[in-house]
C-alpha positions as CSV (number, residue, x, y, z in Angstrom):
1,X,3.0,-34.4,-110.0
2,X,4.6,-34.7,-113.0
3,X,8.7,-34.8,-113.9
4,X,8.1,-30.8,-115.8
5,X,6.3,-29.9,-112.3
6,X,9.0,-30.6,-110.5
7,X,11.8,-28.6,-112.7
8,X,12.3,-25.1,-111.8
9,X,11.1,-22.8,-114.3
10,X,13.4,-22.0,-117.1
11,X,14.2,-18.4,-117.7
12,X,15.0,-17.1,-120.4
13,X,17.4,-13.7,-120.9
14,X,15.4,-10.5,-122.6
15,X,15.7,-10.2,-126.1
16,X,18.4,-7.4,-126.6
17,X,18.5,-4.5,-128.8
18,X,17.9,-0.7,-129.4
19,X,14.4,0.9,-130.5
20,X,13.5,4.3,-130.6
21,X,10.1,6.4,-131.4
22,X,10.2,9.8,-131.5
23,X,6.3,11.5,-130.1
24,X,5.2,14.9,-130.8
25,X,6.0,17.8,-128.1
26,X,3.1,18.0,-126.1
27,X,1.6,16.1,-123.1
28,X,0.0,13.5,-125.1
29,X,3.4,12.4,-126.3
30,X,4.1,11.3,-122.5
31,X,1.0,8.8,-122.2
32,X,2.4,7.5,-126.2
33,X,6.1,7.2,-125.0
34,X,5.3,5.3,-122.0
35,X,2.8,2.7,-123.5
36,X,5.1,1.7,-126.4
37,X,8.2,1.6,-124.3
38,X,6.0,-1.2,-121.6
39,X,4.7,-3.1,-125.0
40,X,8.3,-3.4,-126.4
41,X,9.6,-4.3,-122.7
42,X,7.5,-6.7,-121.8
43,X,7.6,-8.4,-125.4
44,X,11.0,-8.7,-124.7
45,X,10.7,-10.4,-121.9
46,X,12.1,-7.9,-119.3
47,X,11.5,-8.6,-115.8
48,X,8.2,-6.3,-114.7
49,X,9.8,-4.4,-111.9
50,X,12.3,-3.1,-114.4
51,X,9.4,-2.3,-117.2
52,X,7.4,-0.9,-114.5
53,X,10.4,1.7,-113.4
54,X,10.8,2.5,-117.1
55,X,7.3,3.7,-117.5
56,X,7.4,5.7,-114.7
57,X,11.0,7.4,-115.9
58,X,10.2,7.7,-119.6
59,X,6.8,9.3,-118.4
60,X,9.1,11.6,-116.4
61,X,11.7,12.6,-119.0
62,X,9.2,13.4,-122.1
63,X,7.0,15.4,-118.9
64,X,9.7,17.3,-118.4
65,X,10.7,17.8,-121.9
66,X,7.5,19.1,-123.1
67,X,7.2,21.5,-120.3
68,X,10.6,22.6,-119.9
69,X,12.5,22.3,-122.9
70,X,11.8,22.8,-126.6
71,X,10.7,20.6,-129.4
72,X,13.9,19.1,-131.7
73,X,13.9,20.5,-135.4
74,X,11.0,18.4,-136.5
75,X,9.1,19.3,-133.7
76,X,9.1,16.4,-131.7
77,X,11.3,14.7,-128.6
78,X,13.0,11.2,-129.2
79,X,12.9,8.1,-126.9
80,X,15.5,6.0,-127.6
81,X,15.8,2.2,-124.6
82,X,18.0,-0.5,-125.1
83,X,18.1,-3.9,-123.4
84,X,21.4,-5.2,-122.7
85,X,22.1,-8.2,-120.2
86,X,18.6,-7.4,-118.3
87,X,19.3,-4.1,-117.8
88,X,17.4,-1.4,-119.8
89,X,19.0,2.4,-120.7
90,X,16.4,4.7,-121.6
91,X,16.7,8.3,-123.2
92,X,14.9,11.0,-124.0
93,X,16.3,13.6,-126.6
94,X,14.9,17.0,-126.9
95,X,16.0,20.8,-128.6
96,X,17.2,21.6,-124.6
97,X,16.5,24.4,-122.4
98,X,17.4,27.3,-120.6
99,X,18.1,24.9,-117.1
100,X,19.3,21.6,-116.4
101,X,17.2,19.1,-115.4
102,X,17.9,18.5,-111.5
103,X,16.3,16.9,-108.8
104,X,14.6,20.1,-106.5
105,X,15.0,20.5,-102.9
106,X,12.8,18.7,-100.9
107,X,10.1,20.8,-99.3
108,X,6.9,19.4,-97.9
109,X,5.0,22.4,-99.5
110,X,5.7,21.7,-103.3
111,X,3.4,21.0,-105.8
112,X,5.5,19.7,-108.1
113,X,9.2,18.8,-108.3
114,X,9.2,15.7,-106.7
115,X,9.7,13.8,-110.4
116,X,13.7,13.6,-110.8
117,X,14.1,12.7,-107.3
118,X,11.9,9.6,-108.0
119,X,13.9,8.8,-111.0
120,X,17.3,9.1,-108.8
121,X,15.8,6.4,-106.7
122,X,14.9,3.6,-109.1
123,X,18.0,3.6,-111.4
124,X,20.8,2.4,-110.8
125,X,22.1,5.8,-112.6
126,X,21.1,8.7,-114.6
127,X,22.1,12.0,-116.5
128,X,22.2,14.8,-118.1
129,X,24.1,15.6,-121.9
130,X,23.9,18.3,-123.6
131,X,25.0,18.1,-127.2
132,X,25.1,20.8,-129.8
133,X,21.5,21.0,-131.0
134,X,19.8,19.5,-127.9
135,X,20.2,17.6,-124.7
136,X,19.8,14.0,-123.8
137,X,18.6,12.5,-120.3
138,X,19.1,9.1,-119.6
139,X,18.8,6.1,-117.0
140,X,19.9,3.2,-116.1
141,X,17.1,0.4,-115.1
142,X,17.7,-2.7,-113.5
143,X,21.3,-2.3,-113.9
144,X,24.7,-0.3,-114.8
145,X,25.0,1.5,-117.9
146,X,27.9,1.1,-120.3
147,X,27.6,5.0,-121.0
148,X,30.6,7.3,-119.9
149,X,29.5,9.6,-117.7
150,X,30.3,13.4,-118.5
């Protein structure tokens, strides 16, 4: 065994920073979103279990979007994530609808539903905004966000 072999393995913090991409508003935008938000996480150097829980939330917030909420002016939805001391906020902006996104009532007999109640249990915290041309959902991965909440 060598001296390095015995040292622990240096770690390294994840590159920090803000990105956004903004997909078309349809259900091929979700598969999109997801695969370049885990190819800029993991590049960074976020821990896995935190890329993995962002995949499955951005995959749940553009779903959503696309099937509940319409387009913004240019026709498409923007995901915004930003990696800050580990922790990662994502977003997902779209031209809002006519509810809020909630989690649903748990019932045994649903077919679907079951997506916001998943998100409530992997971050750390998430929620709603509207704004004046749209609305914004967001969470918090891995750690607390810095946002206010409204």
């Amino acid at each position: 065994m060598t001296v390095t072999d015995q040292l622990p393995e240096a770690t390294t913090s994840p590159v920090e920073g803000t990105k956004s991409v903004r997909v078309p508003h349809t259900t091929g935008a979700v598969r999109q979103a997801r695969e370049t938000v885990a190819a800029d996480l993991k590049a960074r150097g976020v821990e896995r279990a935190v890329v993995d829980e962002a995949e499955a939330v951005v995959s749940e917030f553009v779903a959503n979007s696309v099937l509940h909420a319409r387009p913004l002016a240019d026709g498409c939805v923007r995901v915004r994530w930003k990696v800050k001391s580990g922790a990662v906020e994502v977003e997902v902006r779209d031209g809002g609808g006519s509810t809020v996104p909630k989690p649903v009532r748990r019932s045994i007999w649903a077919v679907r539903g079951r997506g916001l109640r998943i998100v409530r249990s992997m971050a750390h915290e998430w929620g709603v905004q509207d704004e004046r041309n749209g609305r914004t959902v967001w969470a918090a991965l891995g750690g607390p966000s810095r946002r206010r909440r409204l």
